[in-house]
Short mmCIF file of C-alpha atoms and ligand atoms in Angstrom, two decimals:
data_model
loop_
_atom_site.label_atom_id
_atom_site.label_comp_id
_atom_site.label_asym_id
_atom_site.label_seq_id
_atom_site.Cartn_x
_atom_site.Cartn_y
_atom_site.Cartn_z
CA MET A 20 0.00 0.00 0.00
CA ALA A 21 2.72 2.48 1.03
CA GLU A 22 4.32 2.98 -2.39
CA LEU A 23 1.18 3.55 -4.49
CA THR A 24 -0.83 5.68 -2.18
CA VAL A 25 -1.51 9.38 -2.49
CA ILE A 26 -4.19 10.34 -0.02
CA LYS A 27 -5.37 13.95 0.00
CA SER A 28 -7.67 15.36 2.59
CA PRO A 29 -10.85 16.98 1.22
CA TRP A 30 -10.71 19.32 4.23
CA PHE A 31 -7.06 20.39 4.03
CA ASP A 32 -7.81 23.85 2.56
CA ASP A 33 -10.13 24.70 5.45
CA PHE A 34 -7.12 24.97 7.81
CA PRO A 35 -5.05 28.07 7.01
CA ALA A 36 -2.19 27.35 9.45
CA LEU A 37 -1.28 24.25 7.45
CA ASN A 38 0.20 26.50 4.76
CA THR A 39 2.73 27.90 7.21
CA GLN A 40 6.42 27.61 6.30
CA VAL A 41 8.76 26.34 9.02
CA TYR A 42 12.50 26.93 8.42
CA GLU A 43 11.49 27.53 4.77
CA LYS A 44 9.91 24.09 4.60
CA ARG A 45 6.24 23.38 4.34
CA LEU A 46 4.78 22.58 7.75
CA ARG A 47 3.96 18.90 8.27
CA TYR A 48 1.71 18.98 11.31
CA LEU A 49 1.67 15.62 13.06
CA ASP A 50 0.85 16.89 16.55
CA THR A 51 -2.93 16.95 16.44
CA ALA A 52 -3.24 14.98 19.68
CA ALA A 53 -1.64 17.94 21.49
CA THR A 54 -3.97 20.39 19.80
CA ALA A 55 -5.89 20.26 16.53
CA GLN A 56 -5.46 23.02 13.98
CA THR A 57 -8.33 25.47 13.63
CA PRO A 58 -10.56 25.67 10.54
CA ASN A 59 -11.64 28.99 9.01
CA ALA A 60 -15.20 28.38 10.18
CA VAL A 61 -14.04 28.59 13.82
CA ILE A 62 -11.66 31.51 13.28
CA ASP A 63 -14.41 33.44 11.44
CA ARG A 64 -16.97 32.79 14.17
CA MET A 65 -14.68 34.09 16.88
CA THR A 66 -13.61 37.09 14.79
CA ARG A 67 -17.25 37.91 14.07
CA PHE A 68 -17.96 37.91 17.80
CA TYR A 69 -15.11 40.32 18.54
CA GLN A 70 -15.79 42.51 15.51
CA ASN A 71 -19.57 42.80 15.61
CA ASP A 72 -21.25 41.15 18.55
CA TYR A 73 -18.89 41.58 21.48
CA ALA A 74 -20.51 41.85 24.92
CA SER A 75 -20.58 39.96 28.19
CA VAL A 76 -23.24 37.39 28.95
CA HIS A 77 -25.91 36.89 31.64
CA ARG A 78 -25.80 40.24 33.37
CA GLY A 79 -26.79 42.69 30.62
CA ILE A 80 -30.20 43.76 29.43
CA HIS A 81 -28.91 45.49 26.30
CA TYR A 82 -29.15 43.99 22.82
CA LEU A 83 -25.59 42.68 22.44
CA SER A 84 -25.47 41.13 25.87
CA ALA A 85 -28.77 39.36 25.29
CA LYS A 86 -27.51 38.14 21.90
CA ALA A 87 -24.20 36.88 23.34
CA THR A 88 -26.13 35.05 26.07
CA GLU A 89 -28.49 33.49 23.57
CA ASP A 90 -25.63 32.47 21.26
CA MET A 91 -23.64 30.97 24.13
CA GLU A 92 -26.62 29.04 25.46
CA HIS A 93 -27.27 27.78 21.95
CA VAL A 94 -23.80 26.18 22.04
CA ARG A 95 -24.77 24.39 25.26
CA THR A 96 -27.69 22.84 23.38
CA GLN A 97 -25.40 21.99 20.46
CA VAL A 98 -22.95 20.21 22.80
CA SER A 99 -25.80 18.39 24.51
CA ASP A 100 -27.08 17.12 21.15
CA PHE A 101 -23.53 16.34 20.00
CA LEU A 102 -22.95 14.09 23.04
CA GLY A 103 -26.47 12.68 23.20
CA ALA A 104 -26.94 14.10 26.72
CA GLU A 105 -30.30 14.21 28.52
CA ALA A 106 -30.56 18.01 28.27
CA SER A 107 -28.49 21.16 27.94
CA ARG A 108 -28.51 21.60 31.74
CA ASN A 109 -26.26 18.53 31.96
CA ILE A 110 -23.54 20.42 30.07
CA MET A 111 -21.10 22.69 31.93
CA PHE A 112 -18.60 24.99 30.29
CA THR A 113 -15.10 24.74 31.72
CA LYS A 114 -11.58 25.84 30.70
CA GLY A 115 -10.85 22.35 29.36
CA THR A 116 -10.66 18.68 30.21
CA THR A 117 -8.36 19.40 33.15
CA GLU A 118 -10.72 21.85 34.80
CA ALA A 119 -13.70 19.57 34.12
CA ILE A 120 -12.01 16.70 36.00
CA ASN A 121 -11.05 19.01 38.87
CA LEU A 122 -14.69 20.16 38.96
CA VAL A 123 -15.93 16.58 39.36
CA ALA A 124 -13.28 15.93 42.01
CA ASN A 125 -14.33 18.95 44.06
CA SER A 126 -18.04 19.33 43.36
CA TYR A 127 -19.07 15.71 43.19
CA LEU A 128 -16.57 13.47 44.94
CA ARG A 129 -15.13 15.61 47.74
CA PRO A 130 -18.39 15.77 49.75
CA LEU A 131 -18.83 12.00 49.40
CA LEU A 132 -15.32 10.90 50.38
CA SER A 133 -14.37 9.61 53.82
CA PRO A 134 -10.96 8.42 54.92
CA GLY A 135 -10.33 4.93 53.55
CA ASP A 136 -12.56 5.37 50.50
CA GLU A 137 -11.04 4.42 47.16
CA ILE A 138 -10.76 5.87 43.66
CA ILE A 139 -9.68 3.68 40.75
CA VAL A 140 -7.55 5.16 37.96
CA THR A 141 -5.74 3.36 35.18
CA GLU A 142 -2.09 3.16 34.29
CA MET A 143 -2.71 4.79 30.90
CA GLU A 144 -4.16 8.09 32.14
CA HIS A 145 -3.01 11.58 31.27
CA HIS A 146 -1.76 13.44 34.36
CA SER A 147 -4.98 15.49 34.20
CA ASN A 148 -6.85 12.36 35.13
CA LEU A 149 -4.44 11.37 37.90
CA VAL A 150 -3.28 14.42 39.82
CA PRO A 151 -6.75 15.84 40.68
CA TRP A 152 -7.61 12.48 42.30
CA GLN A 153 -4.29 12.39 44.14
CA LEU A 154 -4.83 15.92 45.47
CA LEU A 155 -8.33 14.99 46.57
CA SER A 156 -7.18 11.76 48.20
CA GLU A 157 -4.48 13.57 50.11
CA PHE A 158 -7.05 16.06 51.36
CA CYS A 159 -9.70 13.47 52.30
CA GLY A 160 -7.53 10.53 53.37
CA ALA A 161 -8.75 8.42 50.46
CA THR A 162 -6.71 5.84 48.55
CA ILE A 163 -5.86 5.65 44.86
CA LYS A 164 -5.99 2.16 43.36
CA VAL A 165 -4.31 1.59 40.01
CA TRP A 166 -5.83 -0.54 37.28
CA GLN A 167 -2.68 -1.82 35.63
CA LEU A 168 -2.30 -2.65 31.97
CA ASN A 169 -1.92 -6.23 30.81
CA LYS A 170 1.04 -7.48 28.79
CA ASN A 171 -0.48 -6.00 25.62
CA ASN A 172 -0.66 -2.65 27.39
CA GLU A 173 -4.45 -2.80 27.44
CA LEU A 174 -7.07 -2.71 30.17
CA ASP A 175 -8.48 -6.12 30.97
CA LEU A 176 -11.82 -6.13 32.76
CA ASN A 177 -10.73 -9.19 34.74
CA ASP A 178 -8.03 -7.11 36.38
CA ILE A 179 -10.45 -4.59 37.87
CA LYS A 180 -12.39 -7.25 39.70
CA ASP A 181 -9.79 -7.52 42.45
CA LEU A 182 -9.48 -3.76 42.73
CA ILE A 183 -13.12 -2.98 43.35
CA SER A 184 -14.28 -3.02 46.92
CA ARG A 185 -17.24 -1.66 48.86
CA ARG A 186 -15.13 1.47 49.43
CA THR A 187 -14.73 2.23 45.69
CA ARG A 188 -16.32 5.63 45.03
CA LEU A 189 -15.34 6.30 41.41
CA ILE A 190 -13.56 4.82 38.41
CA SER A 191 -11.88 7.39 36.19
CA VAL A 192 -10.70 6.16 32.81
CA THR A 193 -9.66 7.56 29.47
CA HIS A 194 -11.74 6.82 26.40
CA LEU A 195 -8.69 6.88 24.12
CA SER A 196 -5.04 6.85 25.21
CA ASN A 197 -3.12 9.96 24.15
CA VAL A 198 0.06 7.86 23.84
CA LEU A 199 -1.01 4.47 22.48
CA GLY A 200 -4.20 5.45 20.68
CA THR A 201 -5.92 2.53 22.42
CA LEU A 202 -9.70 2.81 22.49
CA ASN A 203 -11.05 1.47 25.77
CA SER A 204 -14.24 -0.58 26.08
CA ILE A 205 -16.10 2.06 28.03
CA LYS A 206 -19.53 0.44 27.72
CA GLU A 207 -18.28 -2.77 29.31
CA ILE A 208 -16.43 -0.91 32.06
CA VAL A 209 -19.49 1.21 32.85
CA SER A 210 -21.82 -1.76 32.86
CA TYR A 211 -19.51 -3.69 35.20
CA ALA A 212 -19.10 -0.69 37.52
CA HIS A 213 -22.79 0.18 37.60
CA LYS A 214 -23.72 -3.33 38.72
CA ARG A 215 -21.69 -2.43 41.81
CA ASN A 216 -23.10 1.11 42.05
CA ILE A 217 -19.79 2.72 41.14
CA PRO A 218 -19.90 5.82 38.93
CA VAL A 219 -17.50 6.20 36.00
CA LEU A 220 -15.85 9.34 34.66
CA VAL A 221 -14.61 9.14 31.07
CA ASP A 222 -11.82 11.38 29.83
CA GLY A 223 -12.84 12.01 26.23
CA ALA A 224 -10.07 14.50 25.39
CA GLN A 225 -8.66 12.31 22.61
CA ALA A 226 -11.82 10.48 21.57
CA VAL A 227 -14.37 13.13 20.58
CA MET A 228 -12.55 14.24 17.44
CA HIS A 229 -12.17 10.78 15.96
CA GLN A 230 -15.57 9.17 16.35
CA LYS A 231 -19.17 9.78 17.31
CA VAL A 232 -19.60 9.76 21.07
CA ASN A 233 -22.95 9.18 22.71
CA VAL A 234 -22.98 9.42 26.50
CA ALA A 235 -26.39 7.73 26.76
CA ASP A 236 -25.06 4.76 24.84
CA LEU A 237 -21.82 4.64 26.86
CA GLY A 238 -23.85 4.99 30.05
CA CYS A 239 -21.06 6.93 31.77
CA ASP A 240 -21.73 9.27 34.68
CA PHE A 241 -19.33 12.03 33.61
CA TYR A 242 -17.74 12.78 30.24
CA VAL A 243 -15.14 15.50 29.73
CA PHE A 244 -13.34 16.99 26.75
CA SER A 245 -11.49 20.09 25.50
CA ALA A 246 -12.60 22.21 22.55
CA HIS A 247 -9.06 22.57 21.23
CA LYS A 248 -8.81 18.87 20.43
CA LEU A 249 -12.06 19.10 18.47
CA TYR A 250 -10.83 21.78 16.03
CA GLY A 251 -12.07 24.48 18.41
CA PRO A 252 -10.14 27.08 20.43
CA THR A 253 -8.06 26.64 23.59
CA GLY A 254 -9.40 27.66 26.99
CA THR A 255 -12.81 25.99 26.60
CA GLY A 256 -13.97 22.56 27.65
CA ILE A 257 -16.99 20.55 28.62
CA LEU A 258 -18.21 18.55 31.56
CA TYR A 259 -21.23 16.34 30.97
CA ALA A 260 -22.78 15.06 34.22
CA LYS A 261 -25.75 12.73 34.61
CA SER A 262 -28.81 14.38 36.15
CA ARG A 263 -28.76 12.35 39.36
CA HIS A 264 -25.20 13.52 40.08
CA LEU A 265 -25.92 17.10 39.11
CA GLU A 266 -28.47 17.32 41.92
CA ARG A 267 -25.88 16.27 44.51
CA MET A 268 -22.93 18.31 43.28
CA VAL A 269 -21.94 21.32 45.40
CA PRO A 270 -20.49 24.53 43.96
CA TRP A 271 -16.72 24.49 43.83
CA GLU A 272 -15.62 27.89 42.55
CA GLY A 273 -17.52 30.89 43.89
CA GLY A 274 -18.12 34.20 42.16
CA GLY A 275 -20.45 36.01 39.84
CA ALA A 276 -23.13 34.26 37.79
CA MET A 277 -23.33 31.18 40.03
CA ILE A 278 -25.44 32.70 42.83
CA ASP A 279 -29.07 33.23 43.61
CA GLN A 280 -28.84 35.67 46.57
CA VAL A 281 -25.70 36.95 48.25
CA THR A 282 -25.99 38.01 51.87
CA LEU A 283 -23.48 39.01 54.53
CA PRO A 284 -21.83 37.81 56.59
CA MET A 285 -23.01 34.36 55.38
CA GLY A 286 -26.06 32.69 53.90
CA THR A 287 -25.46 33.06 50.17
CA SER A 288 -27.64 30.78 48.06
CA TYR A 289 -26.66 29.39 44.70
CA GLY A 290 -28.26 29.35 41.28
CA GLN A 291 -29.36 26.33 39.31
CA ALA A 292 -27.14 23.87 37.45
CA PRO A 293 -25.33 24.25 35.13
CA TRP A 294 -24.65 27.92 35.93
CA ARG A 295 -23.90 27.25 39.61
CA PHE A 296 -20.75 25.49 38.38
CA GLU A 297 -19.65 28.34 36.10
CA ALA A 298 -18.45 31.16 38.35
CA GLY A 299 -17.12 34.28 36.64
CA THR A 300 -17.22 35.57 33.08
CA PRO A 301 -16.93 32.57 30.78
CA ASN A 302 -14.72 32.27 27.71
CA ILE A 303 -17.54 33.49 25.47
CA ALA A 304 -15.52 33.63 22.25
CA GLY A 305 -14.10 30.18 22.99
CA ILE A 306 -17.55 28.73 23.58
CA LEU A 307 -18.84 30.24 20.33
CA GLY A 308 -15.76 28.81 18.61
CA LEU A 309 -16.60 25.38 20.03
CA GLY A 310 -20.11 25.72 18.60
CA ALA A 311 -18.64 26.53 15.18
CA ALA A 312 -16.25 23.57 15.45
CA ILE A 313 -19.12 21.19 16.16
CA GLU A 314 -21.07 22.61 13.24
CA TYR A 315 -18.00 22.24 11.03
CA ILE A 316 -17.25 18.61 11.85
CA GLU A 317 -20.92 17.67 11.73
CA SER A 318 -21.22 19.10 8.26
CA ALA A 319 -18.05 17.21 7.22
CA GLY A 320 -19.58 14.10 8.85
CA LEU A 321 -17.89 12.30 11.73
CA ASP A 322 -18.31 8.96 9.97
CA LYS A 323 -16.53 10.30 6.89
CA ILE A 324 -13.77 11.80 9.03
CA ALA A 325 -13.33 8.48 10.88
CA ALA A 326 -13.15 6.51 7.63
CA TYR A 327 -10.59 8.93 6.19
CA GLU A 328 -8.49 8.84 9.36
CA ASN A 329 -8.54 5.03 9.48
CA GLN A 330 -7.07 4.97 6.02
CA MET A 331 -4.44 7.51 7.06
CA MET A 332 -3.53 5.60 10.23
CA GLU A 333 -3.07 2.43 8.24
CA TYR A 334 -0.74 4.28 5.91
CA LEU A 335 1.11 5.89 8.81
CA VAL A 336 1.74 2.65 10.72
CA GLU A 337 2.65 0.72 7.60
CA SER A 338 5.06 3.44 6.45
CA LEU A 339 6.64 3.78 9.90
CA SER A 340 7.15 0.06 10.24
CA GLN A 341 9.40 0.13 7.18
CA VAL A 342 11.90 2.44 8.91
CA ASN A 343 15.02 0.70 10.21
CA GLY A 344 15.30 0.33 13.96
CA ILE A 345 11.81 1.58 14.75
CA GLU A 346 9.87 0.28 17.71
CA ILE A 347 6.15 1.01 17.64
CA TYR A 348 4.10 0.85 20.86
CA GLY A 349 0.48 -0.10 21.29
CA ASN A 350 -1.81 -2.54 19.59
CA ASP A 351 -2.04 -2.59 15.78
CA ASP A 352 -5.64 -3.81 15.98
CA ASN A 353 -6.74 -1.09 18.36
CA ARG A 354 -5.15 2.25 17.57
CA ILE A 355 -6.87 5.52 16.68
CA GLY A 356 -5.32 8.85 15.80
CA VAL A 357 -1.89 8.51 17.42
CA VAL A 358 1.14 6.29 17.15
CA ALA A 359 4.01 6.21 19.63
CA PHE A 360 7.46 4.99 18.64
CA ASN A 361 11.17 5.17 19.31
CA MET A 362 14.16 4.70 17.04
CA LYS A 363 16.94 2.39 18.14
CA GLY A 364 20.07 4.36 18.99
CA HIS A 365 18.40 7.78 18.88
CA HIS A 366 16.86 9.64 21.79
CA SER A 367 13.34 10.82 21.05
CA PHE A 368 14.34 14.46 21.66
CA ASP A 369 17.04 14.20 18.99
CA VAL A 370 14.49 12.70 16.62
CA GLY A 371 12.01 15.49 17.34
CA VAL A 372 14.55 18.30 16.96
CA PHE A 373 15.92 16.85 13.73
CA LEU A 374 12.46 16.46 12.20
CA ASP A 375 11.51 19.97 13.26
CA ARG A 376 14.30 21.37 11.05
CA TYR A 377 12.47 19.77 8.11
CA GLY A 378 9.18 21.37 9.13
CA ILE A 379 7.84 18.13 10.62
CA ALA A 380 6.04 18.65 13.92
CA ILE A 381 5.79 15.58 16.14
CA ARG A 382 5.77 15.38 19.93
CA THR A 383 8.41 13.80 22.14
CA GLY A 384 8.69 13.19 25.88
CA HIS A 385 6.40 11.68 28.48
CA HIS A 386 3.19 13.10 26.97
CA CYS A 387 1.85 13.88 30.46
CA ALA A 388 1.52 10.15 31.00
CA MET A 389 4.62 9.28 33.04
CA PRO A 390 3.23 6.05 34.54
CA LEU A 391 2.41 4.72 31.07
CA ILE A 392 5.81 5.65 29.64
CA LYS A 393 7.42 3.87 32.59
CA LYS A 394 5.25 0.83 31.92
CA LEU A 395 6.58 0.82 28.34
CA GLY A 396 10.09 0.69 29.84
CA GLN A 397 10.96 4.08 28.35
CA SER A 398 11.71 7.55 29.67
CA SER A 399 10.47 9.30 26.55
CA VAL A 400 8.80 8.37 23.25
CA CYS A 401 8.03 10.04 19.92
CA ARG A 402 4.38 10.50 18.99
CA ALA A 403 2.90 11.25 15.58
CA SER A 404 -0.79 12.08 15.56
CA ILE A 405 -3.21 12.80 12.78
CA GLY A 406 -6.42 14.72 12.13
CA MET A 407 -8.95 15.17 9.35
CA TYR A 408 -6.45 17.33 7.42
CA THR A 409 -3.45 14.96 7.48
CA GLN A 410 -2.32 13.81 4.03
CA SER A 411 -0.13 10.97 2.85
CA SER A 412 2.53 13.54 1.83
CA ASP A 413 2.89 14.51 5.53
CA ILE A 414 3.58 10.90 6.40
CA ASP A 415 5.98 10.50 3.50
CA ALA A 416 7.88 13.54 4.79
CA LEU A 417 8.03 12.01 8.28
CA VAL A 418 9.36 8.71 6.99
CA GLN A 419 11.91 10.49 4.80
CA GLY A 420 13.04 12.46 7.86
CA LEU A 421 13.40 9.30 9.95
CA ASN A 422 15.37 7.58 7.19
CA ARG A 423 17.66 10.62 7.04
CA ILE A 424 18.24 10.33 10.80
CA ASN A 425 19.32 6.73 10.29
CA GLN A 426 21.73 7.84 7.54
CA LEU A 427 23.16 10.97 9.17
CA LEU A 428 23.10 10.39 12.92
CA ARG A 429 25.06 7.27 13.56
N1 LIG B 520 -6.64 13.86 28.87
C1 LIG B 520 -6.07 13.47 27.73
C2 LIG B 520 -6.22 12.04 27.29
C3 LIG B 520 -5.35 14.39 26.95
O1 LIG B 520 -4.77 13.99 25.82
C4 LIG B 520 -5.25 15.73 27.41
C5 LIG B 520 -4.48 16.76 26.61
N2 LIG B 520 -3.25 16.34 26.13
C6 LIG B 520 -5.87 16.08 28.60
C7 LIG B 520 -6.56 15.13 29.30
C8 LIG B 520 -5.81 17.48 29.13
O2 LIG B 520 -6.49 18.36 28.29
P1 LIG B 520 -6.40 19.94 28.53
O3 LIG B 520 -4.94 20.25 28.71
O4 LIG B 520 -6.98 20.53 27.29
O5 LIG B 520 -7.19 20.25 29.75
#
């Protein structure tokens, strides 16, 4: 397949940054898992807000403020429909995945935790889905239990059986690994956990851009993601929470927009969900940008994007495996969007810096997943990741670069 394939993305021209020159070379952007490039539709929507419609939300009675409020609340409905949530009130705007997880830790779990209670996390989590639980456990005297990966570096449901106890209060698991690209069997995990009355949080940061997600179908209690991985802007994210949890969650951050009545010295009462979890002026432009991103990918069609990306991943893995001395991590039968690798005799940082000089952007390091990198027996790995705009020529450039490393850096 590798030698006869030219695969061009029908969406490439929608992303202006892809025409950037880096060191006088055409940019080859293979770092989508860190952040996805932004299409014109999103840039235009945010520009239009700043140029024509700019005002703050919620507190104004004037025309522009009312319009900004209406437009922002429309995005909440869009996100709710996009995720298949019960209603728009189950959707909270946050700064990103990280803040959404911290919100669940503090608003949902903190009031329920007693010393000796347990939280289960997996060995393949991003630090954003580890550290908030560690901080909380330290504060409440709870214990973190680690669901380790099997020899194929995957989660095996049999291995969680010994971890679960009557003190387990939450399982927090990624939908898709940001290092291995492994898609986890969330439905099975949720079904197993729910039989034991244990809620499940799913970190969807890497999953939402690659496939259709439906929280009702997954059955999860919480689902979180960041707009910037979904072709939207940075600084905006989403927490979906099931209604029965929403009722029990307490406000975490205090400030404007989340109150009902404020009295002194005490006695303040709070507004309704979801606004009671959104203190302060939100990232209005970012939220509108997220709405435009959802509209954009829905009009492209998530099924079409997934089919295109599958083809590209096949090409990427096959091309990479022809490079001398390459070691690819993860499971060939279960890998979406990202591929992690190292080259024998070359440190990943050297590989990354060398490729950069040819305009090829990959990521190197621990990828905010130190426990997983350790499990792989490495201190650092290279990661190439794709999006709807990646083309076979980008992968050809990567492979050429890696072959050059083998020739030049001995
Ligand atoms: N979880 C996963 C799986 C991720 O890939 C990332 C981003 N790399 C995060 C969480 C954190 O996302 P953010 O920094 O946008 O909050």
